[in-house]
Amino acid sequence: MGFRCGIVGLPNVGKSTIFNAMTAAGAAAENYPFCTIEPNIGVVPLPDGRLDRLAKLFLPEKVTPTTVEFVDIAGLVEGASKGEGLGNQFLGHIRNVDAIAHIVRCFEDPDVVHVHGMIDPVRDVEVIETELMLADLDSVAKRVQKLEKQVKVGDKEAAWAHPACLKVQKGLGEGKPVRTLDLSPEEREAVRDLFLLTAKPVVTVANVAEQELASPPPSVARLRDCAQRQGAETVVISGKIESEIAELSPGERVAYLKELGLKESGLNQLAHAGYKLLGLITFFTAGKPEVRAWTIPNGTKAPQAAGVIHSDFEKGFIRAECYHYDDLIALGSEQKVKEAGKMRLEGKEYVVKDGDILFFRFNV
């Protein structure tokens, strides 16, 4: 699994349309609020041109990409943290994802109603962010109350966690998402089990009209500034164009994107933004049986990378045969990589790099 991304936003902003285009999961996309009552889940391959080129070189029996799991969560509304709309039911689904893609409507369409009657992307972001912060405040307040009782009876762990919870509570009360707070690793660990919503990395997705994709409206610039202040990345896509791309063959997609003046689809942009926010990288295993991509956190050492494949690989790790994708492409074959001295043996302290191609040796 690459990472799990929750798709959130106000009703009728294009969440389910974008989800359908990305996953072909067939989620309903109707012109009324709360069409998505249960979260729709779709697992899609993570686009990576390197995997395709490796497959052409190795001609494997099987090619396995890493994946992104998208969770389409029903539209939030003002007051959701207090149970308005479908309320906390939605917020519970968000707690289980690694990152949040906040779909924000920037397109005008008289046939698709807006829950607030008019298009204002910055206001919409602030509505959702406020609801998430209020939900977090409620969680933290309950924890602080519990910790204070435990501190009074001399609980050392509670005494350690209490200051961090107070710091987070103060920040949320000042309208600051948890991800923007200056927390030490120890403070983050103290609140980790609360699964705070505003601690999650966010990608703000500006959903624009088809004709506006090449030259987005001024509202997108305002949205980008707003997102940056809240520690979020911004991606600009068109739900309609993504729907069209989803119906094309891989070759047709490349030609269509080129015609539109785009380097990559919205899915690619969202996946890359998610990887960046979560600090993830990809390594590969390659051979005749299978060429496969694997996702790990940046900074992972070789034994732990082996453990992603199988726990026995980590337990019995001896060493890793390692070379880089760039060297393979430059030289043309694995044999030439060996002859050029570019293949190395790495031990337990080796930190895996993005694009490494690894073969693990281990004791059973």
Coordinates of C-alpha atoms in Angstrom, one line a residue:
M1 CA 0.0 0.0 0.0
G2 CA 1.3 3.5 -0.9
F3 CA -0.9 5.6 1.3
R4 CA -4.6 6.1 2.2
C5 CA -6.1 9.5 1.1
G6 CA -9.5 10.7 2.3
I7 CA -11.4 13.0 -0.1
V8 CA -13.3 15.6 1.8
G9 CA -15.2 18.9 1.1
L10 CA -18.5 20.6 1.2
P11 CA -21.4 18.9 -0.7
N12 CA -21.5 19.4 -4.5
V13 CA -17.9 20.4 -5.0
G14 CA -17.0 17.5 -7.3
K15 CA -15.7 14.9 -4.8
S16 CA -17.5 11.9 -6.1
T17 CA -16.9 12.9 -9.7
I18 CA -13.2 13.1 -9.1
F19 CA -13.2 9.9 -7.1
N20 CA -15.0 8.1 -9.9
A21 CA -12.5 9.4 -12.5
M22 CA -9.6 8.3 -10.4
T23 CA -10.8 4.9 -9.3
A24 CA -13.5 3.9 -11.7
A25 CA -15.3 2.6 -8.6
G26 CA -18.7 3.8 -9.8
A27 CA -19.5 6.0 -6.7
A28 CA -22.7 8.0 -7.2
A29 CA -22.4 11.6 -8.3
E30 CA -25.7 13.3 -7.9
N31 CA -26.7 17.0 -7.6
Y32 CA -27.8 16.9 -4.0
P33 CA -26.0 16.9 -0.6
F34 CA -25.2 13.6 1.2
C35 CA -25.3 11.4 -1.9
T36 CA -22.3 9.7 -0.4
I37 CA -23.5 8.3 2.9
E38 CA -21.0 5.5 3.4
P39 CA -17.4 6.2 2.3
N40 CA -16.6 4.7 -1.1
I41 CA -13.2 3.2 -1.3
G42 CA -11.1 2.6 -4.4
V43 CA -7.5 1.3 -4.6
V44 CA -5.7 2.5 -7.7
P45 CA -2.1 2.0 -9.1
L46 CA 0.3 4.8 -8.3
P47 CA 1.4 6.2 -11.7
D48 CA 5.2 5.8 -12.0
G49 CA 6.9 5.8 -15.5
R50 CA 9.9 4.2 -14.0
L51 CA 8.0 1.0 -13.4
D52 CA 7.0 0.9 -17.1
R53 CA 10.6 1.3 -18.3
L54 CA 11.7 -1.5 -15.9
A55 CA 9.1 -3.8 -17.3
K56 CA 10.4 -3.2 -20.8
L57 CA 13.9 -4.1 -19.7
F58 CA 13.1 -7.2 -17.6
L59 CA 10.0 -8.5 -19.5
P60 CA 8.6 -9.9 -16.3
E61 CA 5.7 -12.3 -15.9
K62 CA 4.0 -9.8 -13.6
V63 CA 4.2 -6.0 -13.0
T64 CA 3.0 -4.7 -9.6
P65 CA 2.8 -1.0 -8.9
T66 CA 2.4 0.5 -5.5
T67 CA -1.1 1.9 -4.8
V68 CA -3.1 4.8 -3.4
E69 CA -6.3 4.1 -1.6
F70 CA -8.8 6.8 -2.0
V71 CA -11.7 7.1 0.5
D72 CA -14.6 9.3 -0.7
I73 CA -16.2 10.8 2.4
A74 CA -19.6 12.3 2.3
G75 CA -19.9 16.1 2.2
L76 CA -19.2 18.0 5.4
V77 CA -21.2 21.0 6.3
E78 CA -21.0 23.8 8.8
G79 CA -21.8 22.4 12.3
A80 CA -20.5 18.8 11.4
S81 CA -18.4 18.7 14.5
K82 CA -21.7 19.2 16.5
G83 CA -23.6 16.6 14.5
E84 CA -25.0 18.7 11.7
G85 CA -25.6 17.0 8.3
L86 CA -24.3 13.5 8.9
G87 CA -21.8 15.0 11.4
N88 CA -19.3 12.9 13.4
Q89 CA -20.0 9.9 11.2
F90 CA -17.8 11.5 8.5
L91 CA -15.2 12.7 10.9
G92 CA -14.6 9.2 12.1
H93 CA -13.8 8.1 8.6
I94 CA -11.2 10.8 8.2
R95 CA -9.3 9.7 11.3
N96 CA -8.3 6.5 9.5
V97 CA -6.5 8.0 6.5
D98 CA -2.9 9.1 6.1
A99 CA -3.6 12.3 4.3
I100 CA -6.6 14.4 3.3
A101 CA -7.4 15.7 -0.2
H102 CA -9.7 18.7 0.3
I103 CA -11.7 19.2 -2.9
V104 CA -12.7 22.9 -3.2
R105 CA -15.1 24.1 -5.9
C106 CA -13.7 26.9 -8.1
F107 CA -16.0 26.3 -11.1
E108 CA -19.3 28.1 -11.9
D109 CA -22.3 25.9 -12.9
P110 CA -25.8 27.1 -12.6
D111 CA -27.0 23.5 -12.9
V112 CA -25.1 22.4 -9.8
V113 CA -26.2 24.1 -6.6
H114 CA -23.7 25.3 -4.0
V115 CA -24.6 24.6 -0.4
H116 CA -23.8 28.3 0.4
G117 CA -25.5 29.7 -2.7
M118 CA -22.3 31.2 -4.2
I119 CA -18.7 30.2 -5.1
D120 CA -16.1 31.3 -2.6
P121 CA -13.2 28.8 -2.3
V122 CA -11.5 30.5 0.6
R123 CA -14.7 30.5 2.7
D124 CA -15.3 26.8 1.9
V125 CA -11.8 25.9 3.1
E126 CA -12.3 27.8 6.3
V127 CA -15.6 26.1 6.9
I128 CA -14.1 22.7 6.6
E129 CA -10.9 23.5 8.5
T130 CA -13.0 25.1 11.3
E131 CA -15.1 21.9 11.7
L132 CA -12.0 19.8 11.8
M133 CA -10.4 22.0 14.4
L134 CA -13.6 22.0 16.6
A135 CA -13.7 18.2 16.4
D136 CA -10.0 18.1 17.5
L137 CA -10.6 20.6 20.3
D138 CA -13.4 18.4 21.7
S139 CA -11.0 15.4 21.6
V140 CA -8.2 17.2 23.2
A141 CA -10.4 18.8 25.9
K142 CA -11.6 15.4 27.0
R143 CA -8.0 14.1 27.1
V144 CA -6.9 17.1 29.1
Q145 CA -9.7 16.6 31.6
K146 CA -8.7 12.9 32.0
L147 CA -5.0 13.6 32.3
E148 CA -5.6 16.3 35.0
K149 CA -7.2 13.6 37.2
Q150 CA -4.4 11.2 36.6
V151 CA -1.7 13.8 37.4
K152 CA -3.3 14.5 40.8
V153 CA -2.8 10.8 41.8
G154 CA 0.9 10.9 40.6
D155 CA 0.6 9.2 37.2
K156 CA 4.0 9.9 35.6
E157 CA 2.9 9.2 32.1
A158 CA 0.0 11.6 32.4
A159 CA 2.3 14.2 33.8
W160 CA 4.5 13.8 30.6
A161 CA 1.5 14.0 28.2
H162 CA -0.4 16.8 29.9
P163 CA 1.7 19.8 28.8
A164 CA 1.7 18.6 25.2
C165 CA -2.1 18.3 25.2
L166 CA -2.4 21.8 26.8
K167 CA -0.2 23.2 24.0
V168 CA -2.3 21.6 21.3
Q169 CA -5.5 22.8 23.0
K170 CA -4.2 26.4 23.1
G171 CA -3.1 26.3 19.4
L172 CA -6.5 25.0 18.3
G173 CA -8.2 27.6 20.4
E174 CA -6.3 30.2 18.5
G175 CA -7.5 28.8 15.1
K176 CA -4.2 27.0 14.3
P177 CA -4.4 23.4 12.8
V178 CA -2.2 21.0 14.6
R179 CA 0.0 20.4 11.6
T180 CA 1.1 24.1 11.8
L181 CA 2.0 24.0 15.5
D182 CA 5.7 23.8 16.5
L183 CA 5.6 20.5 18.3
S184 CA 8.6 18.5 19.3
P185 CA 8.7 14.8 18.4
E186 CA 7.9 14.0 22.1
E187 CA 4.9 16.3 22.0
R188 CA 3.6 14.8 18.8
E189 CA 4.0 11.3 20.3
A190 CA 2.0 12.4 23.4
V191 CA -1.1 13.2 21.2
R192 CA -0.5 10.6 18.5
D193 CA -3.2 8.2 19.7
L194 CA -5.8 11.0 19.5
F195 CA -5.6 10.7 15.7
L196 CA -6.2 14.5 15.4
L197 CA -7.8 15.5 12.1
T198 CA -5.9 18.7 11.6
A199 CA -2.6 16.9 12.3
K200 CA -2.9 15.1 9.0
P201 CA -1.2 16.4 5.9
V202 CA -3.6 18.2 3.5
V203 CA -3.6 18.6 -0.3
T204 CA -6.1 21.3 -1.3
V205 CA -7.5 20.4 -4.7
A206 CA -8.9 23.3 -6.7
N207 CA -11.6 21.8 -9.0
V208 CA -11.9 24.2 -11.9
A209 CA -13.9 24.3 -15.1
E210 CA -12.5 22.5 -18.1
Q211 CA -11.7 25.7 -20.0
E212 CA -10.0 27.2 -16.9
L213 CA -7.4 24.4 -16.4
A214 CA -4.7 26.0 -18.5
S215 CA -5.4 29.5 -17.0
P216 CA -7.0 29.1 -13.6
P217 CA -9.3 31.9 -12.3
P218 CA -8.1 34.4 -9.7
S219 CA -9.9 32.5 -6.9
V220 CA -7.3 29.7 -7.3
A221 CA -4.5 32.1 -6.4
R222 CA -6.4 33.2 -3.3
L223 CA -7.1 29.5 -2.4
R224 CA -3.4 28.7 -2.8
D225 CA -2.4 31.5 -0.4
C226 CA -5.0 30.3 2.1
A227 CA -3.9 26.7 1.9
Q228 CA -0.2 27.7 2.3
R229 CA -1.0 29.6 5.5
Q230 CA -2.6 26.4 6.8
G231 CA 0.4 24.2 5.8
A232 CA -1.3 22.6 2.9
E233 CA -0.2 21.8 -0.7
T234 CA -2.4 22.9 -3.6
V235 CA -3.2 21.0 -6.8
V236 CA -5.4 22.4 -9.7
I237 CA -7.5 19.8 -11.6
S238 CA -10.7 19.7 -13.6
G239 CA -13.1 16.9 -12.6
K240 CA -14.6 16.8 -16.1
I241 CA -11.2 16.4 -17.7
E242 CA -10.2 13.7 -15.2
S243 CA -13.5 11.9 -16.2
E244 CA -12.5 12.0 -19.8
I245 CA -9.0 10.9 -19.2
A246 CA -10.3 7.9 -17.2
E247 CA -12.1 6.6 -20.3
L248 CA -8.9 6.6 -22.5
S249 CA -6.3 4.0 -23.1
P250 CA -2.8 4.8 -21.7
G251 CA -1.5 5.8 -25.1
E252 CA -4.5 8.0 -25.7
R253 CA -4.1 9.6 -22.3
V254 CA -0.6 10.8 -23.1
A255 CA -1.7 12.3 -26.4
Y256 CA -4.7 14.0 -24.8
L257 CA -2.7 15.5 -21.9
K258 CA -0.2 16.8 -24.5
E259 CA -3.0 18.4 -26.4
L260 CA -4.2 20.1 -23.3
G261 CA -0.7 21.3 -22.5
L262 CA -0.5 19.2 -19.3
K263 CA 2.4 17.1 -18.2
E264 CA 0.4 14.8 -16.0
S265 CA -3.1 14.0 -14.9
G266 CA -4.7 15.1 -11.7
L267 CA -4.2 11.7 -10.2
N268 CA -0.5 11.9 -10.8
Q269 CA -0.4 15.4 -9.3
L270 CA -2.4 14.3 -6.2
A271 CA -0.3 11.2 -5.7
H272 CA 3.0 13.1 -6.0
A273 CA 1.8 15.8 -3.6
G274 CA 0.7 13.1 -1.2
Y275 CA 4.1 11.4 -1.4
K276 CA 5.8 14.8 -0.7
L277 CA 3.6 15.6 2.2
L278 CA 4.0 12.2 3.8
G279 CA 7.8 12.0 3.1
L280 CA 7.4 8.7 1.1
I281 CA 9.8 7.3 -1.5
T282 CA 9.7 4.3 -3.9
F283 CA 12.1 1.4 -4.3
F284 CA 11.9 -1.5 -6.8
T285 CA 12.5 -5.2 -6.9
A286 CA 13.1 -6.4 -10.5
G287 CA 13.5 -9.8 -12.1
K288 CA 11.9 -12.2 -14.6
P289 CA 9.1 -13.3 -12.3
E290 CA 8.0 -9.8 -11.2
V291 CA 8.9 -6.1 -11.4
R292 CA 7.4 -4.4 -8.4
A293 CA 7.3 -0.9 -6.7
W294 CA 7.3 -0.6 -2.9
T295 CA 6.5 2.5 -0.8
I296 CA 8.6 3.3 2.3
P297 CA 9.1 6.5 4.4
N298 CA 12.2 8.5 3.4
G299 CA 15.1 7.6 5.7
T300 CA 14.2 3.9 6.0
K301 CA 17.2 1.5 6.4
A302 CA 17.6 -1.6 4.3
P303 CA 16.4 -4.2 6.8
Q304 CA 13.2 -2.3 7.4
A305 CA 12.7 -1.9 3.6
A306 CA 13.1 -5.6 3.3
G307 CA 10.5 -6.0 6.0
V308 CA 7.9 -4.2 3.8
I309 CA 8.2 -7.2 1.5
H310 CA 8.1 -9.8 4.3
S311 CA 8.8 -9.8 8.0
D312 CA 11.2 -12.7 7.6
F313 CA 13.3 -10.6 5.2
E314 CA 13.9 -8.1 8.0
K315 CA 14.5 -10.6 10.7
G316 CA 17.0 -12.6 8.7
F317 CA 18.5 -9.7 6.8
I318 CA 22.1 -10.2 5.7
R319 CA 22.7 -7.6 3.0
A320 CA 21.1 -6.0 0.0
E321 CA 22.4 -6.0 -3.6
C322 CA 21.7 -2.4 -4.7
Y323 CA 21.9 -0.2 -7.7
H324 CA 19.9 2.8 -8.9
Y325 CA 17.2 3.1 -11.6
D326 CA 19.1 6.0 -13.2
D327 CA 22.2 3.9 -13.7
L328 CA 20.2 1.0 -15.2
I329 CA 18.5 3.3 -17.7
A330 CA 21.8 5.1 -18.6
L331 CA 23.7 1.8 -19.1
G332 CA 20.8 -0.3 -20.6
S333 CA 21.0 -3.6 -18.7
E334 CA 21.7 -5.1 -15.3
Q335 CA 24.8 -6.8 -16.6
K336 CA 26.2 -3.5 -17.8
V337 CA 25.5 -2.0 -14.4
K338 CA 27.6 -4.8 -12.8
E339 CA 30.4 -4.3 -15.3
A340 CA 30.5 -0.6 -14.6
G341 CA 30.8 -1.2 -10.9
K342 CA 27.5 0.5 -10.1
M343 CA 26.0 -2.5 -8.3
R344 CA 26.9 -2.5 -4.5
L345 CA 26.4 -4.6 -1.5
E346 CA 24.9 -2.7 1.4
G347 CA 24.5 -3.6 5.0
K348 CA 22.1 -2.9 7.9
E349 CA 22.9 0.8 8.1
Y350 CA 22.2 1.6 4.5
V351 CA 19.5 4.2 4.0
V352 CA 17.4 3.3 1.0
K353 CA 17.1 6.0 -1.7
D354 CA 14.2 6.8 -4.0
G355 CA 14.7 4.8 -7.2
D356 CA 16.9 2.1 -5.7
I357 CA 16.6 -1.4 -7.2
L358 CA 17.2 -3.9 -4.4
F359 CA 17.7 -7.7 -4.0
F360 CA 17.7 -8.8 -0.4
R361 CA 19.7 -11.7 1.0
F362 CA 18.5 -13.1 4.2
N363 CA 18.7 -16.2 6.5
V364 CA 15.5 -18.2 6.9

